[in-house]
XYZ file of C-alpha atoms in Angstrom:
385
model
C -40.017 -125.026 -26.196
C -41.224 -125.486 -22.628
C -40.414 -123.014 -19.858
C -39.969 -125.167 -16.740
C -38.627 -122.570 -14.292
C -37.840 -118.850 -14.308
C -36.040 -117.003 -11.514
C -34.933 -113.480 -12.475
C -34.074 -110.879 -9.804
C -34.828 -107.139 -9.877
C -31.276 -106.423 -11.098
C -32.065 -108.701 -14.129
C -29.630 -111.437 -13.027
C -31.009 -114.957 -12.722
C -31.699 -118.212 -14.501
C -34.299 -120.046 -16.562
C -34.819 -123.773 -17.151
C -36.060 -124.680 -20.626
C -36.759 -127.879 -22.560
C -36.352 -127.835 -26.359
C -39.094 -129.923 -27.987
C -38.359 -129.523 -31.716
C -35.461 -128.657 -34.022
C -36.420 -124.969 -34.309
C -36.034 -124.587 -30.524
C -32.271 -125.065 -31.026
C -32.251 -121.883 -33.151
C -34.035 -120.000 -30.369
C -31.526 -121.350 -27.823
C -28.623 -120.255 -30.062
C -30.040 -116.726 -29.930
C -30.344 -116.861 -26.123
C -26.763 -117.970 -25.456
C -23.859 -115.554 -25.035
C -20.203 -115.985 -24.107
C -19.857 -115.747 -20.314
C -23.280 -117.278 -19.576
C -23.516 -120.342 -17.362
C -25.156 -123.432 -18.927
C -26.147 -126.520 -16.917
C -27.199 -129.605 -18.892
C -26.971 -133.372 -19.124
C -24.115 -134.576 -21.342
C -21.971 -137.592 -22.260
C -18.345 -137.644 -21.036
C -15.640 -140.127 -22.002
C -13.992 -141.266 -18.757
C -10.786 -143.285 -18.307
C -10.928 -146.061 -15.720
C -8.103 -148.100 -14.208
C -8.746 -151.652 -13.030
C -7.053 -153.203 -9.920
C -4.602 -154.961 -12.287
C -3.490 -151.603 -13.709
C -5.083 -151.897 -17.159
C -6.637 -148.683 -18.449
C -9.983 -148.599 -20.227
C -12.472 -145.920 -21.178
C -16.231 -145.691 -20.950
C -18.886 -143.119 -21.795
C -20.959 -141.876 -18.858
C -23.923 -139.517 -18.669
C -23.398 -136.679 -16.201
C -24.709 -133.154 -15.555
C -22.208 -130.309 -15.978
C -22.317 -126.535 -15.515
C -20.165 -124.737 -18.097
C -19.011 -121.144 -18.436
C -19.849 -120.644 -22.139
C -16.865 -119.864 -24.416
C -17.902 -120.908 -27.940
C -21.325 -121.579 -29.479
C -21.643 -123.566 -32.715
C -24.989 -123.884 -34.530
C -25.560 -126.051 -37.620
C -28.615 -124.495 -39.316
C -29.277 -127.454 -41.640
C -29.167 -130.166 -38.950
C -30.451 -127.757 -36.225
C -27.723 -128.987 -33.865
C -26.243 -126.801 -31.145
C -22.875 -127.411 -29.480
C -21.631 -125.305 -26.582
C -18.003 -125.433 -25.428
C -16.742 -124.056 -22.133
C -14.996 -124.709 -18.830
C -16.548 -126.687 -16.004
C -17.735 -124.513 -13.083
C -18.754 -127.272 -10.641
C -16.437 -130.226 -10.009
C -17.947 -133.713 -10.004
C -16.590 -137.289 -9.911
C -15.891 -137.315 -13.660
C -14.814 -133.790 -14.580
C -12.383 -131.496 -12.771
C -13.051 -127.834 -12.129
C -11.868 -125.708 -15.099
C -11.711 -128.667 -17.512
C -13.012 -128.063 -21.042
C -16.104 -129.871 -22.269
C -18.531 -129.568 -25.198
C -22.232 -130.065 -24.527
C -24.482 -130.953 -27.462
C -27.952 -129.836 -26.400
C -30.589 -132.517 -27.015
C -34.311 -132.423 -27.718
C -36.537 -133.220 -24.731
C -33.651 -132.812 -22.255
C -33.870 -129.753 -20.036
C -31.076 -127.212 -19.561
C -30.632 -124.279 -17.185
C -29.212 -120.998 -18.471
C -27.948 -118.349 -16.042
C -27.050 -114.765 -17.014
C -25.773 -111.735 -15.125
C -28.290 -109.644 -17.053
C -31.453 -110.749 -18.883
C -32.425 -107.946 -21.283
C -35.797 -107.359 -22.960
C -34.738 -108.876 -26.323
C -33.701 -112.194 -24.738
C -36.866 -112.366 -22.603
C -38.981 -111.698 -25.723
C -37.185 -114.527 -27.497
C -38.139 -116.955 -24.674
C -41.762 -115.808 -24.889
C -41.759 -116.319 -28.661
C -40.119 -119.774 -28.401
C -42.653 -120.960 -25.796
C -45.707 -119.699 -27.704
C -47.366 -122.847 -29.082
C -49.187 -120.915 -31.834
C -45.922 -119.873 -33.531
C -44.948 -123.028 -35.388
C -44.110 -123.972 -39.001
C -47.413 -123.051 -40.611
C -46.253 -122.453 -44.215
C -44.543 -124.771 -46.687
C -43.392 -123.808 -50.172
C -42.434 -125.838 -53.226
C -40.458 -123.518 -55.529
C -39.962 -125.249 -58.879
C -39.011 -125.087 -62.531
C -38.595 -127.944 -65.015
C -36.130 -130.403 -63.435
C -35.534 -128.439 -60.194
C -37.638 -128.118 -57.036
C -36.849 -126.757 -53.565
C -39.155 -127.744 -50.702
C -38.981 -125.202 -47.889
C -40.657 -124.918 -44.479
C -41.231 -121.332 -43.343
C -41.440 -121.082 -39.546
C -41.713 -117.839 -37.554
C -37.994 -118.008 -36.776
C -36.306 -119.494 -39.820
C -36.572 -120.832 -43.377
C -35.608 -124.507 -43.537
C -34.681 -126.164 -46.839
C -36.079 -129.661 -46.361
C -35.530 -131.204 -49.819
C -33.962 -130.362 -53.156
C -35.099 -132.399 -56.174
C -33.045 -132.322 -59.374
C -33.903 -134.430 -62.446
C -32.421 -133.978 -65.927
C -35.266 -133.347 -68.411
C -34.328 -134.050 -72.058
C -35.644 -131.642 -74.692
C -38.680 -132.519 -76.752
C -37.697 -134.059 -80.106
C -39.571 -133.624 -83.341
C -42.036 -136.484 -83.672
C -41.288 -137.952 -80.212
C -41.857 -136.548 -76.719
C -41.737 -139.816 -74.778
C -38.285 -139.295 -73.172
C -39.255 -135.762 -72.144
C -42.586 -136.889 -70.669
C -41.092 -139.855 -68.800
C -38.440 -137.622 -67.205
C -41.114 -135.073 -66.210
C -43.159 -137.836 -64.589
C -40.082 -139.020 -62.625
C -39.509 -135.433 -61.502
C -43.122 -134.904 -60.377
C -43.093 -138.247 -58.548
C -39.912 -137.255 -56.621
C -41.460 -133.874 -55.656
C -44.648 -135.609 -54.494
C -42.649 -138.009 -52.292
C -40.722 -135.056 -50.794
C -44.034 -133.340 -49.917
C -45.389 -136.482 -48.230
C -42.120 -137.041 -46.352
C -41.436 -133.510 -45.096
C -44.763 -131.705 -44.638
C -46.741 -132.190 -41.449
C -50.276 -131.490 -42.677
C -51.584 -131.239 -39.088
C -49.474 -128.104 -38.534
C -49.011 -126.541 -41.985
C -51.879 -124.196 -42.920
C -50.793 -123.437 -46.466
C -48.577 -125.057 -49.128
C -47.400 -122.603 -51.793
C -46.510 -124.179 -55.146
C -44.612 -121.672 -57.269
C -42.962 -121.768 -60.692
C -42.495 -119.837 -63.926
C -44.917 -120.810 -66.707
C -47.220 -123.817 -66.326
C -44.898 -126.168 -64.395
C -46.860 -125.646 -61.144
C -50.222 -126.323 -62.850
C -48.938 -129.498 -64.525
C -47.459 -130.689 -61.225
C -50.694 -130.084 -59.251
C -52.680 -131.953 -61.951
C -50.230 -134.876 -61.642
C -50.233 -134.734 -57.799
C -54.008 -135.043 -57.402
C -54.407 -137.531 -60.262
C -51.941 -139.776 -58.381
C -53.679 -139.047 -55.047
C -57.004 -140.247 -56.537
C -55.348 -143.292 -58.181
C -53.709 -144.405 -54.900
C -56.553 -143.130 -52.687
C -54.100 -140.947 -50.736
C -56.441 -139.459 -48.132
C -53.783 -137.071 -46.687
C -53.380 -135.244 -50.015
C -57.076 -135.327 -50.918
C -58.221 -133.989 -47.529
C -55.632 -131.177 -47.624
C -56.257 -130.087 -51.217
C -57.640 -126.645 -50.143
C -54.280 -125.854 -48.490
C -52.426 -125.871 -51.849
C -52.035 -122.468 -53.483
C -50.502 -121.814 -56.919
C -48.270 -118.729 -57.290
C -46.007 -117.363 -60.014
C -42.239 -117.205 -59.400
C -39.409 -116.198 -61.724
C -37.394 -119.399 -61.038
C -37.262 -122.623 -59.037
C -34.407 -121.407 -56.823
C -34.778 -120.765 -53.092
C -34.174 -116.999 -53.459
C -37.541 -116.719 -55.293
C -39.202 -117.264 -51.907
C -39.037 -113.535 -51.074
C -40.831 -112.674 -54.316
C -43.510 -115.334 -53.552
C -44.099 -114.167 -49.959
C -44.529 -110.556 -51.108
C -47.241 -111.469 -53.660
C -50.438 -109.666 -52.438
C -52.627 -112.787 -52.852
C -50.153 -114.739 -50.709
C -49.838 -112.058 -48.017
C -53.651 -111.962 -47.700
C -53.750 -115.739 -47.227
C -50.819 -115.712 -44.787
C -51.767 -112.541 -42.938
C -51.301 -114.229 -39.542
C -47.765 -115.493 -40.124
C -44.651 -113.696 -38.908
C -42.654 -114.418 -42.099
C -45.192 -112.628 -44.301
C -45.210 -109.698 -41.845
C -41.427 -109.353 -42.104
C -41.533 -109.375 -45.902
C -44.269 -106.705 -45.909
C -42.332 -104.482 -43.468
C -39.255 -104.679 -45.715
C -41.373 -103.906 -48.818
C -42.843 -100.865 -47.017
C -39.323 -99.704 -46.127
C -38.106 -99.932 -49.742
C -41.214 -98.116 -51.021
C -40.621 -95.343 -48.483
C -36.922 -95.162 -49.449
C -37.954 -94.697 -53.078
C -40.776 -92.173 -52.621
C -39.953 -90.368 -49.331
C -36.251 -90.985 -48.571
C -36.350 -88.592 -45.583
C -38.663 -91.090 -43.845
C -36.558 -94.231 -44.453
C -33.224 -94.602 -42.631
C -30.758 -97.466 -42.332
C -27.442 -98.000 -40.540
C -27.101 -97.801 -36.760
C -25.935 -94.172 -36.392
C -28.779 -92.705 -38.496
C -31.443 -94.945 -36.945
C -30.256 -94.025 -33.415
C -30.564 -90.311 -34.249
C -34.086 -90.895 -35.559
C -34.921 -92.740 -32.313
C -33.598 -89.795 -30.258
C -35.966 -87.537 -32.209
C -38.853 -89.961 -31.324
C -39.427 -90.281 -35.072
C -39.438 -94.094 -35.511
C -42.742 -95.707 -36.448
C -41.335 -99.169 -37.335
C -37.867 -100.484 -36.485
C -36.514 -103.365 -38.606
C -33.587 -105.122 -36.931
C -31.798 -108.435 -37.576
C -31.464 -110.977 -34.745
C -27.857 -111.385 -35.926
C -26.978 -108.093 -34.200
C -28.018 -109.450 -30.788
C -25.460 -112.272 -31.140
C -22.650 -109.691 -31.062
C -20.054 -110.870 -28.517
C -19.011 -107.327 -27.593
C -21.351 -106.535 -24.658
C -21.440 -102.691 -25.058
C -22.285 -103.046 -28.784
C -25.033 -105.583 -28.068
C -26.401 -103.320 -25.293
C -26.553 -100.469 -27.821
C -28.909 -102.509 -30.044
C -31.045 -103.535 -27.021
C -31.298 -99.871 -25.911
C -32.450 -98.914 -29.410
C -35.214 -101.570 -29.331
C -36.347 -100.513 -25.829
C -36.328 -96.829 -26.816
C -38.544 -97.435 -29.885
C -40.988 -99.602 -27.903
C -41.159 -97.112 -25.003
C -42.116 -94.376 -27.476
C -44.946 -96.353 -29.063
C -43.063 -97.611 -32.146
C -43.319 -101.109 -33.658
C -40.252 -103.374 -33.508
C -39.789 -106.217 -35.992
C -36.870 -108.510 -35.191
C -35.963 -110.311 -38.441
C -34.541 -113.836 -38.464
C -31.196 -113.942 -40.303
C -32.284 -117.411 -41.518
C -35.194 -115.901 -43.483
C -34.753 -114.502 -47.001
C -36.011 -111.098 -45.758
C -33.485 -111.216 -42.884
C -30.630 -111.853 -45.324
C -31.733 -108.788 -47.285
C -31.903 -106.640 -44.145
C -28.347 -107.726 -43.271
C -27.216 -106.006 -46.489
C -28.550 -102.743 -44.978
C -26.175 -103.309 -41.991
C -28.969 -105.183 -40.194
C -30.970 -102.185 -38.985
C -33.462 -99.865 -40.724
C -36.426 -97.688 -39.757
C -39.608 -96.244 -41.234
C -40.214 -92.803 -39.685
C -43.417 -91.080 -38.566
C -42.269 -87.784 -40.044
C -39.407 -86.747 -42.360
C -35.981 -85.780 -40.980
C -33.830 -84.111 -43.615
C -30.628 -83.139 -41.803
C -28.922 -86.528 -41.394
C -26.885 -86.575 -44.572
C -23.495 -86.725 -42.801
C -21.602 -90.013 -43.298
C -22.218 -92.989 -41.014
C -19.761 -93.489 -38.172
C -17.747 -96.724 -38.006
C -19.874 -98.251 -35.255
C -22.855 -98.627 -37.558
C -21.310 -101.611 -39.316
C -19.782 -103.508 -36.403
C -22.162 -106.453 -36.452
C -20.638 -109.910 -36.445
């Protein structure tokens, strides 16, 4: 993401002009947008025209519109973002107040105006525009006949390919059908790796499976790389890392990322940091429950007591359309930061973020135990979207 212009007043009102450069930037933009914002962008509009003879035709024209945002629709698999709203500035094609849907496009700038830019949104822009925070980890999670190829970026986990091949059982006296099917499977996984992994960006490729599937696949992969003189694979061999997983399903990713050998290798990635923070929280909950709180009401009380060392909060909560509720989460984040605590904002598109959502999206590791918060949670602690 490129920040082209930023104009924010002392009262926090103002606008920024951004240009999304890759698919992940659409996810960042989705997290910046709120109902009631003003969005100005280039778009295609179908326009009816009438000729001098009275015949009516229609054509598609490119125009720039400013919408008051009403609905925001994000497709996480295609990374497409559509924003629907009413037109705020009349032009030759679209009347004032008319509805239109803008589909934001890569490498086309847009201007977003808000009545109030809070610290969480400004942090998101900083994160999106930081060139060092890109997809630096890929994972192939596999078992016999099933493989999921996943890209782990700082903001989201993207399933890029799913390979499924039926592997017949070994028969007494003959393994040829079994071996041929395995070879077809390994070949399909290899092609998925070559198609979806950008080796210039990715620092580490985790290959995980139960048993010896991963070892057999890596042997096949580099035997084929030598046979076809595939320089990309041969030059990047040190980036491949073999790890144990309990299955070939995507949910095994959390277990892989929390493996100590993996966390050491990926110590500079945000995804590994989130997984570790969640692991630390669960350990604390098990061994010192008075220093591990979850649910908004309890975490807020811990913040008031200046007790929070690390706050774990899901970005899903900041997409809440009720402004006072959203402001409550922002205040919590600001409070923890102002008092020297760490804040980890989890992506709801990461496995760790999904797990945090089950704890109502907010949890905290405390500096010191607080024992007198055993009263039930109030209703507001579960009013995320």
